[in-house]
Structure formats: C-alpha cells, structure tokens
Short mmCIF file of C-alpha atoms in Angstrom, two decimals:
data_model
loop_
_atom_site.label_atom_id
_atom_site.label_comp_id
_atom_site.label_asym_id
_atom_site.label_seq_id
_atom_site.Cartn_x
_atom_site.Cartn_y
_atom_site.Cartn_z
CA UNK V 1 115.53 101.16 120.32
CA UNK V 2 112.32 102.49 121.86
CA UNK V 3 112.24 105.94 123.37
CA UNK V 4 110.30 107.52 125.88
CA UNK V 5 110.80 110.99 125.35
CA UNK V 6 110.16 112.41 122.37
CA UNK V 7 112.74 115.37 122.33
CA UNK V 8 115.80 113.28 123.99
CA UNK V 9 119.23 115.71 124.54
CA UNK V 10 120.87 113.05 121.90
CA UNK V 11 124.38 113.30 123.65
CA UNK V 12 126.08 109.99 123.08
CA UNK V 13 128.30 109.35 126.85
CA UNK V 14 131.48 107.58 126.29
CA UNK V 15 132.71 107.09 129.58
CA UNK V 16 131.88 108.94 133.45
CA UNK V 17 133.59 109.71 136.56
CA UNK V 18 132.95 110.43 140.24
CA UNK V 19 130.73 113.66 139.28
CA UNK V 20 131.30 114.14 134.85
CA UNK V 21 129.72 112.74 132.40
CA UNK V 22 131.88 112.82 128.39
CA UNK V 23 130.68 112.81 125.25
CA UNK V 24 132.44 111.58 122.19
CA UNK V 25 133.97 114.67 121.43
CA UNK V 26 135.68 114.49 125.38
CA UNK V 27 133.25 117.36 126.42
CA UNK V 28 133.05 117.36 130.16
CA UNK V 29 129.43 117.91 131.99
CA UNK V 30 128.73 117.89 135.65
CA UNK V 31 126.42 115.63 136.45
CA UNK V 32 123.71 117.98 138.86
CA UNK V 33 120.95 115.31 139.02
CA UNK V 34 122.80 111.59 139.61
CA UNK V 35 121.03 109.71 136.65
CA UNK V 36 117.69 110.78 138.61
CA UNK V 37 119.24 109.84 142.31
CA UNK V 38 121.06 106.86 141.29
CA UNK V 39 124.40 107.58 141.61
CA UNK V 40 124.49 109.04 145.39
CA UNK V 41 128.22 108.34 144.75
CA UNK V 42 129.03 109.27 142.02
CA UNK V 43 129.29 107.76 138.54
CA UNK V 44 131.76 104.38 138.55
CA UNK V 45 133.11 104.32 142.18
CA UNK V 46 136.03 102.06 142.33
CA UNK V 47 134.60 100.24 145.50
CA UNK V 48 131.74 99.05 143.35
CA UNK V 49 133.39 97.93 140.38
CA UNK V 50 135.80 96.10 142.18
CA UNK V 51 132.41 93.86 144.13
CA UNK V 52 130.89 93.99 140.72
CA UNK V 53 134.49 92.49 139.39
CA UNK V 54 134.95 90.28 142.29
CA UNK V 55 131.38 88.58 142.05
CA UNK V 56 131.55 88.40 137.93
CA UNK V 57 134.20 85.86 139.27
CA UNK V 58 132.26 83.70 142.00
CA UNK V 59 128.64 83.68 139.60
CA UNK V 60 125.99 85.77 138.41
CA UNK V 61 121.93 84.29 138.23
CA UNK V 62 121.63 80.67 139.45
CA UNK V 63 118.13 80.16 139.92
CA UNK V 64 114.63 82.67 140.47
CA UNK V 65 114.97 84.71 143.95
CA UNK V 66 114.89 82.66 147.03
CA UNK V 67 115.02 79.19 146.02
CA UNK V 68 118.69 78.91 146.77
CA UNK V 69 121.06 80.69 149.36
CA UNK V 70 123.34 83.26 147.91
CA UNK V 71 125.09 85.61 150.32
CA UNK V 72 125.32 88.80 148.58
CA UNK V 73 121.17 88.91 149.22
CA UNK V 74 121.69 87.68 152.78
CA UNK V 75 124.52 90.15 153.58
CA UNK V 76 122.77 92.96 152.66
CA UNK V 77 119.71 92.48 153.62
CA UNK V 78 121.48 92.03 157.18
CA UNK V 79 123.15 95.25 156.48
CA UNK V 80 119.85 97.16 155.31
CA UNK V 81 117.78 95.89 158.46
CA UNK V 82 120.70 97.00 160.78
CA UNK V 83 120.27 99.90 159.79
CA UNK V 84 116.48 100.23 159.44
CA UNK V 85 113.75 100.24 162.60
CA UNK V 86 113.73 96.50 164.36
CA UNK V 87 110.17 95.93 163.07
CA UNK V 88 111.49 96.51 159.28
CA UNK V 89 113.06 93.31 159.72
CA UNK V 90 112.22 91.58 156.36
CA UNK V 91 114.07 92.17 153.08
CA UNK V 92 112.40 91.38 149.69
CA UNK V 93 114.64 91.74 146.95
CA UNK V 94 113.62 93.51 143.16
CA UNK V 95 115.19 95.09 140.09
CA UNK V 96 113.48 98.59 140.27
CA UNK V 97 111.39 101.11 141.86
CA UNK V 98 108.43 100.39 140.57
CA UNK V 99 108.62 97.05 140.96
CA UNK V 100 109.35 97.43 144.61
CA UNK V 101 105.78 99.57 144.45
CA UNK V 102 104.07 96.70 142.89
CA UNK V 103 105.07 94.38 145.88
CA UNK V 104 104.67 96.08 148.43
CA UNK V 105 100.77 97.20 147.23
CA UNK V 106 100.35 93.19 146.24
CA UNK V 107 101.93 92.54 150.42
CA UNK V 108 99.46 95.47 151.90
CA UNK V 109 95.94 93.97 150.47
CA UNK V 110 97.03 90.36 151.22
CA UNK V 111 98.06 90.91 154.95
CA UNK V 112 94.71 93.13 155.26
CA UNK V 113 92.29 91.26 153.38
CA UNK V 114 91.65 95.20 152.27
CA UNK V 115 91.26 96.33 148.77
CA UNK V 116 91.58 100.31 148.97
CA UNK V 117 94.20 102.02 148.33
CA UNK V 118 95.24 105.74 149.07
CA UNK V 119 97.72 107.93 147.46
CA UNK V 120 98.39 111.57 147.18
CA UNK V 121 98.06 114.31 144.39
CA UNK V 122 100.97 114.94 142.15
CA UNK V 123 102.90 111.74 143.41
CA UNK V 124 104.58 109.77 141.31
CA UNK V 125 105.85 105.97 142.03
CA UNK V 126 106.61 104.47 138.75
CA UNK V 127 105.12 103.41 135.45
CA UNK V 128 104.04 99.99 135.67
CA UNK V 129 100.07 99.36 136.23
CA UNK V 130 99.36 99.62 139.76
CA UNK V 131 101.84 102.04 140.07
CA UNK V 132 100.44 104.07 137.30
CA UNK V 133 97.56 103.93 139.26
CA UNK V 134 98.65 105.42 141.92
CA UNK V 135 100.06 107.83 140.33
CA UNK V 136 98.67 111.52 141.59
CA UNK V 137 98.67 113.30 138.12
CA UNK V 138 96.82 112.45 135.01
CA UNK V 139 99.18 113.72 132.86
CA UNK V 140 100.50 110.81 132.53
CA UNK V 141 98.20 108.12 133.18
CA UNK V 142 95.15 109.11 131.41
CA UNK V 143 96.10 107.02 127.86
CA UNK V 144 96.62 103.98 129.86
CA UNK V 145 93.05 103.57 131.93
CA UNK V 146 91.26 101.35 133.45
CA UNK V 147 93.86 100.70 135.60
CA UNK V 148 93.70 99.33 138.95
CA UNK V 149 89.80 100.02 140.99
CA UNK V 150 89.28 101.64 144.38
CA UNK V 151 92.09 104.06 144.62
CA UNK V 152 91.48 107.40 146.13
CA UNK V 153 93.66 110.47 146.51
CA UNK V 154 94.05 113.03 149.17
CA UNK V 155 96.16 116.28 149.26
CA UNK V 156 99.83 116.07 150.69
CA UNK V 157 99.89 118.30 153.79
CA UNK V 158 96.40 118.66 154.18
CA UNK V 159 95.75 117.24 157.86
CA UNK V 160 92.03 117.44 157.06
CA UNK V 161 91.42 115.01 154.59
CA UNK V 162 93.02 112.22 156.50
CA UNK V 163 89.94 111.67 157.94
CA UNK V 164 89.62 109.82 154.23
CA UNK V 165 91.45 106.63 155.91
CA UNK V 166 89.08 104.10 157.06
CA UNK V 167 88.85 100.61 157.96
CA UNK V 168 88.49 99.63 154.46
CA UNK V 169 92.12 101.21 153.69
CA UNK V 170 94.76 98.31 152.70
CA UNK V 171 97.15 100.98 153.12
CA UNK V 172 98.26 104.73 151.98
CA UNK V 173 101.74 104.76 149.85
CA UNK V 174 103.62 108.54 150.53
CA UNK V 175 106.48 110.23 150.08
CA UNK V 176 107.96 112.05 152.71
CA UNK V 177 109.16 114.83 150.56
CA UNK V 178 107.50 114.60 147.18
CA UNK V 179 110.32 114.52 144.91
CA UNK V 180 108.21 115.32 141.44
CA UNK V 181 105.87 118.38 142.80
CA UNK V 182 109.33 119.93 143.01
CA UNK V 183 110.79 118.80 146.25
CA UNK V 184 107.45 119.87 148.09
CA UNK V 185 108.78 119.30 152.31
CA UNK V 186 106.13 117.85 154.90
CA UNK V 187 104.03 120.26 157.19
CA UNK V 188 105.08 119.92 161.00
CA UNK V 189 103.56 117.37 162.16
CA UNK V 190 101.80 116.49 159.06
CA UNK V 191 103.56 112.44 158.92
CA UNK V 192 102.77 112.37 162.53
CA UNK V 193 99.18 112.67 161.94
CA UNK V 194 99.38 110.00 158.98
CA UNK V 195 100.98 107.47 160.89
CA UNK V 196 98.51 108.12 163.75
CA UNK V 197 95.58 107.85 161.02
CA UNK V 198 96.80 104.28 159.97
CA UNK V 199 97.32 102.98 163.79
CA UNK V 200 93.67 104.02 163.88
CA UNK V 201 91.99 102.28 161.16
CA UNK V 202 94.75 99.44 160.76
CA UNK V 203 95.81 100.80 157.67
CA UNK V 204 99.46 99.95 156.52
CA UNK V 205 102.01 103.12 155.64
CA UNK V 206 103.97 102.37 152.65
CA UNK V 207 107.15 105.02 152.45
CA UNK V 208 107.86 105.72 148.49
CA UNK V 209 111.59 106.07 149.49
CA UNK V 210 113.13 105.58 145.96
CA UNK V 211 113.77 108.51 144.98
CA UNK V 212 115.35 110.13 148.50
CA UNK V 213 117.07 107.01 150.19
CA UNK V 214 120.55 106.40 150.59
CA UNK V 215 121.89 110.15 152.01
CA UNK V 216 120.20 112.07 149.61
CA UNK V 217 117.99 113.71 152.56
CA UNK V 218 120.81 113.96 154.97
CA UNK V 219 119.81 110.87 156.63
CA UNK V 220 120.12 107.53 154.85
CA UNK V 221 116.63 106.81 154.88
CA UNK V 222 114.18 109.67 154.37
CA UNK V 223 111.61 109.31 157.15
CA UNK V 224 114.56 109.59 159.57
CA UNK V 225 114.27 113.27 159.51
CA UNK V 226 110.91 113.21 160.57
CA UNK V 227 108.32 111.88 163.23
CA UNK V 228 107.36 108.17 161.40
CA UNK V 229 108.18 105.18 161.12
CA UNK V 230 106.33 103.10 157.84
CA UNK V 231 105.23 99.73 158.15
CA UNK V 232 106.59 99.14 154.11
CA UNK V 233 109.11 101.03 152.89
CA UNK V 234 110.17 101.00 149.09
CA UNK V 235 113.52 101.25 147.87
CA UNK V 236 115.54 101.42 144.52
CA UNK V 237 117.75 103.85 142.83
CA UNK V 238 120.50 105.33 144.92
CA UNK V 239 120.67 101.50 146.44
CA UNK V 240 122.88 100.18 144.21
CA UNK V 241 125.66 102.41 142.80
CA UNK V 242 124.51 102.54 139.59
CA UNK V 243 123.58 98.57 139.32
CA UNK V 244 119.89 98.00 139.10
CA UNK V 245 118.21 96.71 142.28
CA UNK V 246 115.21 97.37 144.56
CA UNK V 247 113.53 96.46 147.40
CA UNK V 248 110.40 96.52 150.00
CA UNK V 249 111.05 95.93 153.38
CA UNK V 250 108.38 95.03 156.40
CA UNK V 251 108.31 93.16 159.21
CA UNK V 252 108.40 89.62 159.17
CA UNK V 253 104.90 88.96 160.62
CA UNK V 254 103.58 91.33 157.36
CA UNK V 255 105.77 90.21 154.79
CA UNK V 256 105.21 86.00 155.77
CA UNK V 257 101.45 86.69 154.07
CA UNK V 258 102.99 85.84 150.55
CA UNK V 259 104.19 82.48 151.43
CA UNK V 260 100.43 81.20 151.88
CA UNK V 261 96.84 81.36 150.15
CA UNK V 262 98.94 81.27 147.53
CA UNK V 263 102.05 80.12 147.93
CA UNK V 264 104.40 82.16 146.05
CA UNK V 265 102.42 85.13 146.32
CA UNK V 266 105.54 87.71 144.87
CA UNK V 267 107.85 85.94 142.57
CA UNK V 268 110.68 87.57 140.86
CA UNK V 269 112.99 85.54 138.15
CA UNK V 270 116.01 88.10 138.61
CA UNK V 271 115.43 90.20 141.97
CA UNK V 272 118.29 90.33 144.27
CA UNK V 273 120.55 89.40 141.13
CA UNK V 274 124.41 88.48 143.00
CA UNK V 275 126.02 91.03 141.22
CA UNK V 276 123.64 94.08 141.78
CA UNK V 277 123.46 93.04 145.36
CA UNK V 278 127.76 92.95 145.90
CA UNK V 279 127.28 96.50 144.20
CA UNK V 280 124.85 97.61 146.24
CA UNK V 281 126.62 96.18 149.44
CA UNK V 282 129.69 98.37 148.30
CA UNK V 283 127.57 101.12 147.81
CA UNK V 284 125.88 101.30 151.65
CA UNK V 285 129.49 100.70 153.14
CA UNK V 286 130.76 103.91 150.83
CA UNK V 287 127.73 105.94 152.29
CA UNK V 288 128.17 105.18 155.59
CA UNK V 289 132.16 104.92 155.86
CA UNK V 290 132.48 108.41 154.48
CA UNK V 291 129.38 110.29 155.99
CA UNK V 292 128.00 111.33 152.96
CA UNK V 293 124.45 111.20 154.53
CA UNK V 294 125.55 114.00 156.83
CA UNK V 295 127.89 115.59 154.30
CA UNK V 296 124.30 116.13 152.55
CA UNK V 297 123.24 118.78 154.40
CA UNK V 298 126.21 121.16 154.61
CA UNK V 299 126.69 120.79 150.66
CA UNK V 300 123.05 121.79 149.71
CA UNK V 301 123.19 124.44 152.30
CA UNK V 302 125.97 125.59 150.05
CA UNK V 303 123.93 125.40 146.78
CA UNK V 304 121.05 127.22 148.58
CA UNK V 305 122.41 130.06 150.19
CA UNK V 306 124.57 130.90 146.76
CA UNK V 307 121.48 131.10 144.88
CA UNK V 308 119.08 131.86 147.07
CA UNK V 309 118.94 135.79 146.30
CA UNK V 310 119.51 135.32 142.39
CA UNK V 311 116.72 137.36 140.96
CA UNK V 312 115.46 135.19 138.71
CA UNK V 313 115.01 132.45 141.06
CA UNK V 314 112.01 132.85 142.72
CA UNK V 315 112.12 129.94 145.17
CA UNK V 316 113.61 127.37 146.48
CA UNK V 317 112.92 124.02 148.19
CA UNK V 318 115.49 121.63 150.26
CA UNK V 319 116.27 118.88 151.76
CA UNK V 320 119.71 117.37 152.22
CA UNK V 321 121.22 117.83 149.03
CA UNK V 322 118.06 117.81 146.97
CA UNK V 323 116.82 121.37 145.98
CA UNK V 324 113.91 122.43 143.68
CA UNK V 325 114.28 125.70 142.42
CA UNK V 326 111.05 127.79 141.01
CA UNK V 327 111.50 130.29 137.80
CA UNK V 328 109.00 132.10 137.15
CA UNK V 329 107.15 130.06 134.02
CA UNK V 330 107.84 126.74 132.38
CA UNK V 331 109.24 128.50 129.34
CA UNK V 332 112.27 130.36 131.19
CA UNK V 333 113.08 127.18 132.75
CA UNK V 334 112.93 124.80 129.31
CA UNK V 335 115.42 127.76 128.24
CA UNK V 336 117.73 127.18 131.26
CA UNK V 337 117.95 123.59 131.15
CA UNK V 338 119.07 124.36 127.39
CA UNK V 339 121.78 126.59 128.79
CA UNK V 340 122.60 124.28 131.20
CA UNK V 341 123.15 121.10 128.52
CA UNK V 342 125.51 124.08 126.45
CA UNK V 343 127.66 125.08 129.05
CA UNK V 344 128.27 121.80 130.37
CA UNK V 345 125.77 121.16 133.55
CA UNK V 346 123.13 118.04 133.87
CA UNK V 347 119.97 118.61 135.34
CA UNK V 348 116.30 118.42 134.43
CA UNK V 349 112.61 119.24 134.97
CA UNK V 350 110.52 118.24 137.60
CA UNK V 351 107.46 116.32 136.21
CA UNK V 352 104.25 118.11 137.95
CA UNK V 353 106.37 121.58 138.17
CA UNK V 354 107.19 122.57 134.98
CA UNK V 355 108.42 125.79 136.09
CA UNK V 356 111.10 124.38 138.16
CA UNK V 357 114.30 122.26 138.01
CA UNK V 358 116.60 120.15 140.56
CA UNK V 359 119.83 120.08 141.73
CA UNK V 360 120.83 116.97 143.00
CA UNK V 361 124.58 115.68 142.40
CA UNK V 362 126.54 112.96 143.54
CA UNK V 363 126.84 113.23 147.60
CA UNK V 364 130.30 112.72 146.82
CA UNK V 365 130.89 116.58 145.21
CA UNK V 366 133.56 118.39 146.47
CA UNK V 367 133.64 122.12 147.36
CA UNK V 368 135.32 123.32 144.41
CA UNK V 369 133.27 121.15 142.27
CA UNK V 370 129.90 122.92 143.93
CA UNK V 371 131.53 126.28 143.59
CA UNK V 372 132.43 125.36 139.77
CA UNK V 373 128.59 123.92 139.17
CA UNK V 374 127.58 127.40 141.02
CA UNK V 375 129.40 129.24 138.76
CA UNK V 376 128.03 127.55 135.27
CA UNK V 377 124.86 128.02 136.88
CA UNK V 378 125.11 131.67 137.12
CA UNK V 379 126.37 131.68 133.42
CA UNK V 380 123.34 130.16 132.14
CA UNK V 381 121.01 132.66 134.48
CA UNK V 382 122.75 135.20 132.55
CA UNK V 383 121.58 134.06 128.90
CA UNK V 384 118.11 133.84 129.64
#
C-alpha cells in the first residue's frame, strides 16, 4: 500500500461512532477534524447506512454517468439546486474534490473560449494536474512541473491586484475562507469586489467549496455568509457522509458547453455512483432536518471563547465551527498534535501554516463532548 506521508500516526481504527474513533486496543479518540471535513455528521450515522443498505439492495454502477436515468443522481441534484442560487441550476456529478476542480476549470475555458486562469497564494484545491497547478504554494508542486501554462496568482484580500483580471481570464477559482493558510477569513467587501471584477471582464468565479460546504461555515454553503454568488461552485467532502462523491454545479446555459465541439467534453466512468449519491441524499436531509448549519456557530463560539485567552495560544481564526489556532512556532505545535494523538484527541496541521492547527469536529458534537475535547485540550497545553 502506497503512502503519502512519510511519518503516518500508524493507529490501526477498528470501528467509529458519531464523534470517536477506536483503535484495536478499544482506545477512544475524539475525532476534532472530521476525516479533513468529511464527516459533518459524524462518523457512521445510522440515516446513511441505512440509504447505503437500502440502495446495496436496488443496484450499485450500471453504466458511465449519464447515459442512463438513475434517481439517486436526479434526486439530489434536485435537492442540491433547491437549495443553491436559481442560476446554479446544473448538477455534474464526480468522486472527489479534485476532480470536481478539474471539471469545472475544463467547463470555464470551453464556455469562454479563454485560456487563463487565476488563483490565489497559499490555496490549495487538490492534487491532480490542473489542480496542482493551481495550487498557491510550491511546496508542494515544485517536483511535479510543467504543469498546466498561463496561470497567474494574486494575493487573497488584496483588493489591488484584482485589477490582474482581464478579458483574457477563463475564470479565477477561490476560496471564501482559505481553509489551508489556517482558516484565513475574507476582508469586508473583499468577494464583493471579485465578483464585480469578473462581471467586468466576463471572467467566470469558481467557489473552491470542498473543504467548507455542508454547515461547516454556519451556512450550508460557504459563500452564503458573504456578499457573492459564483458562477461554478465545487463540491466534495462533507457531501456525502463519509461515501465518496463530488460535484460542480453552474447554470445550465454554462455547463451545456460540454455536450458540443466535442461531444462528451467531461466524462466520468463512476461519478454520481447510486450508492454514494443515496448517502449523500441522507446526509443533506440530516444537515438540514437537525440545523446543524446553524448549530455551527454557537458550538465554535464555544471552542473559541474557552481558549481564546490560553497563553500559549496566540491566535485564533473562525468561522462556523472551523477554527485555526496560531502557536507560536511550528515546533510547539508538531509537539501538541503529539499530545493530542496521546491523550486521545484528532486533529492536525494546516498545510501553509505550520505553526497552527484546526479544530473542526463533527457538527453533530454535543456540549459535554466540546467541554470534554476542551478539557484534553488544556491537558496537552500543559505538557508542552
């Protein structure tokens, strides 16, 4: 088995619930960053293993994505638009994140006959090729070049060098809170001025939303908090309750440009598989029925204010119930995480702010489980 990381924690899971994760030996950890933002609701809810159960029953892959009608994708991508600005109308179904990148950069040169493409420093949408390229930190990217031509970066928050966007833009791809800087939040008005860049020039506005859809923001989609509205917006992880499954979403007049010059112009063999689509349906109606979006806010609130005036936090960033936290240097924090792993708490680095880690459980945490994850936290603050 191949593996990414070169120093991996090595704890072998045997089974997981709502917020824990258990080893072999039955050791119990709290699970403080949702497998990355994947499990919004926590770790095998029984509403989506029972649609995962029930459509096991009914059938699993037929044929490649959108040659034959198969109502889990139809039903949720009803339920997604519904819940989605009218002019994100169309739904195209994929199996990740970075996938759902790769279409929806493929979707923004073909409708504009444009080839550049901007992106912002210390952004990170995925590891395939043209998301790699995109990618704002070359850290990571530098062993894999050339990768794709003509992309150019700007600084998030930095009104001035939107002046960058011009009528040879295809599109700009953003987050609205970058989730790998550390949870870095938007300037007022700074998405306002983006959005009124790209109505300029005709440049499309893809939304990286992977990472803080689904409630994790205290809306269900990110850019509801502020003044935007994208004309592409990317989805994966928290979509489907742990099953894999992703998407990019546009309006039909946009997304119609890959059915001609060439036909077939996005093809996907197992996007919008049956059974990761019943989860994922099971998964939005969870969300929604039980308010976690706006249960989001008042639970971080209680994370922040607790550890807000620790001393050897220096700072902290939030958004819903998605908080960066700032030590002072990278090698206090590598020591924490440490802590954290030995005293029974989940969480991990951000990857362009070494010096800082996140909190981000299932929306699903009760109070006494925060208070409890507050209280290991403060344990492992002591032993560094």
């Amino acid at each position: 088995m191949g593996l990414p990381s070169a120093n991996p924690s090595g704890i072998e899971i045997s089974h997981a619930s709502g917020i824990y994760l258990y080893d072999v030996s039955e050791k119990e950890y709290i699970d403080l960053v949702s497998g990355v933002s994947v499990s919004n609701i926590g770790h095998l809810h029984p509403e989506v293993v029972k649609a995962i159960k029930s459509q096991l029953d009914k059938y699993m892959h037929l044929m490649v994505y959108g040659e034959f009608i198969q109502s889990p994708q139809v039903k949720l991508a009803r339920e997604l638009t519904d819940h989605l600005p009218n002019q994100l109308n169309s739904v195209y179904f994929v199996n990740s994140g970075s996938e759902a990148i790769e279409g929806a950069l493929k979707l923004a040169k073909r409708f504009t006959g444009r080839t550049e493409i901007i992106a912002f420093t210390n952004a990170y949408h995925g590891g395939t090729h043209g998301a790699l390229s995109i990618l704002g930190n070359e850290s990571l990217k530098y062993a894999f070049r050339p990768l794709l031509p003509n992309i150019r970066f700007l600084e998030f928050n930095k009104i001035s060098d939107l002046s960058s966007i011009t009528e040879q833009t295809a599109c700009i791809v953003i987050e609205s809170i970058q989730a790998e800087a550390g949870i870095v939040l938007p300037d007022e008005n700074f998405l306002a001025e983006v959005r009124k860049r790209c109505n300029e020039t005709g440049t499309l506005l893809i939304l990286d939303d992977i990472q803080m859809g689904f409630g994790r923001t205290g809306k269900l989609f990110s850019f509801e908090n502020f003044d935007f509205t994208p004309d592409i917006i990317c989805l994966a992880k928290g979509m489907g309750g742990g099953m894999p499954i992703g998407s990019f979403i546009s309006s039909q007049d946009i997304m119609k440009s890959l059915t001609f010059e060439p036909e077939l112009g996005h093809i996907t063999t197992f996007g919008g598989h049956p059974v990761s689509c019943a989860a994922a349906r099971a998964n939005l109606k969870v969300i929604l029925e039980n308010e976690l979006s706006e249960q989001a806010n008042i639970k971080g609130a209680i994370f922040y204010d607790e550890l807000i005036d620790h001393p050897k936090i220096v700072a902290i960033r939030k958004q819903g119930l998605m908080l960066g936290l700032d030590l002072e240097d990278e090698a206090l924090t590598g020591k924490l995480v440490n802590e954290f792993l030995k005293n029974g708490l989940i969480t991990d680095r951000f990857l362009f702010r070494g010096n800082a880690f996140r909190i981000a459980p299932p929306l699903t945490i009760s109070d006494i489980e925060i208070e409890k994850a507050i209280g290991l936290i403060y344990t492992s603050l002591k032993s560094i």
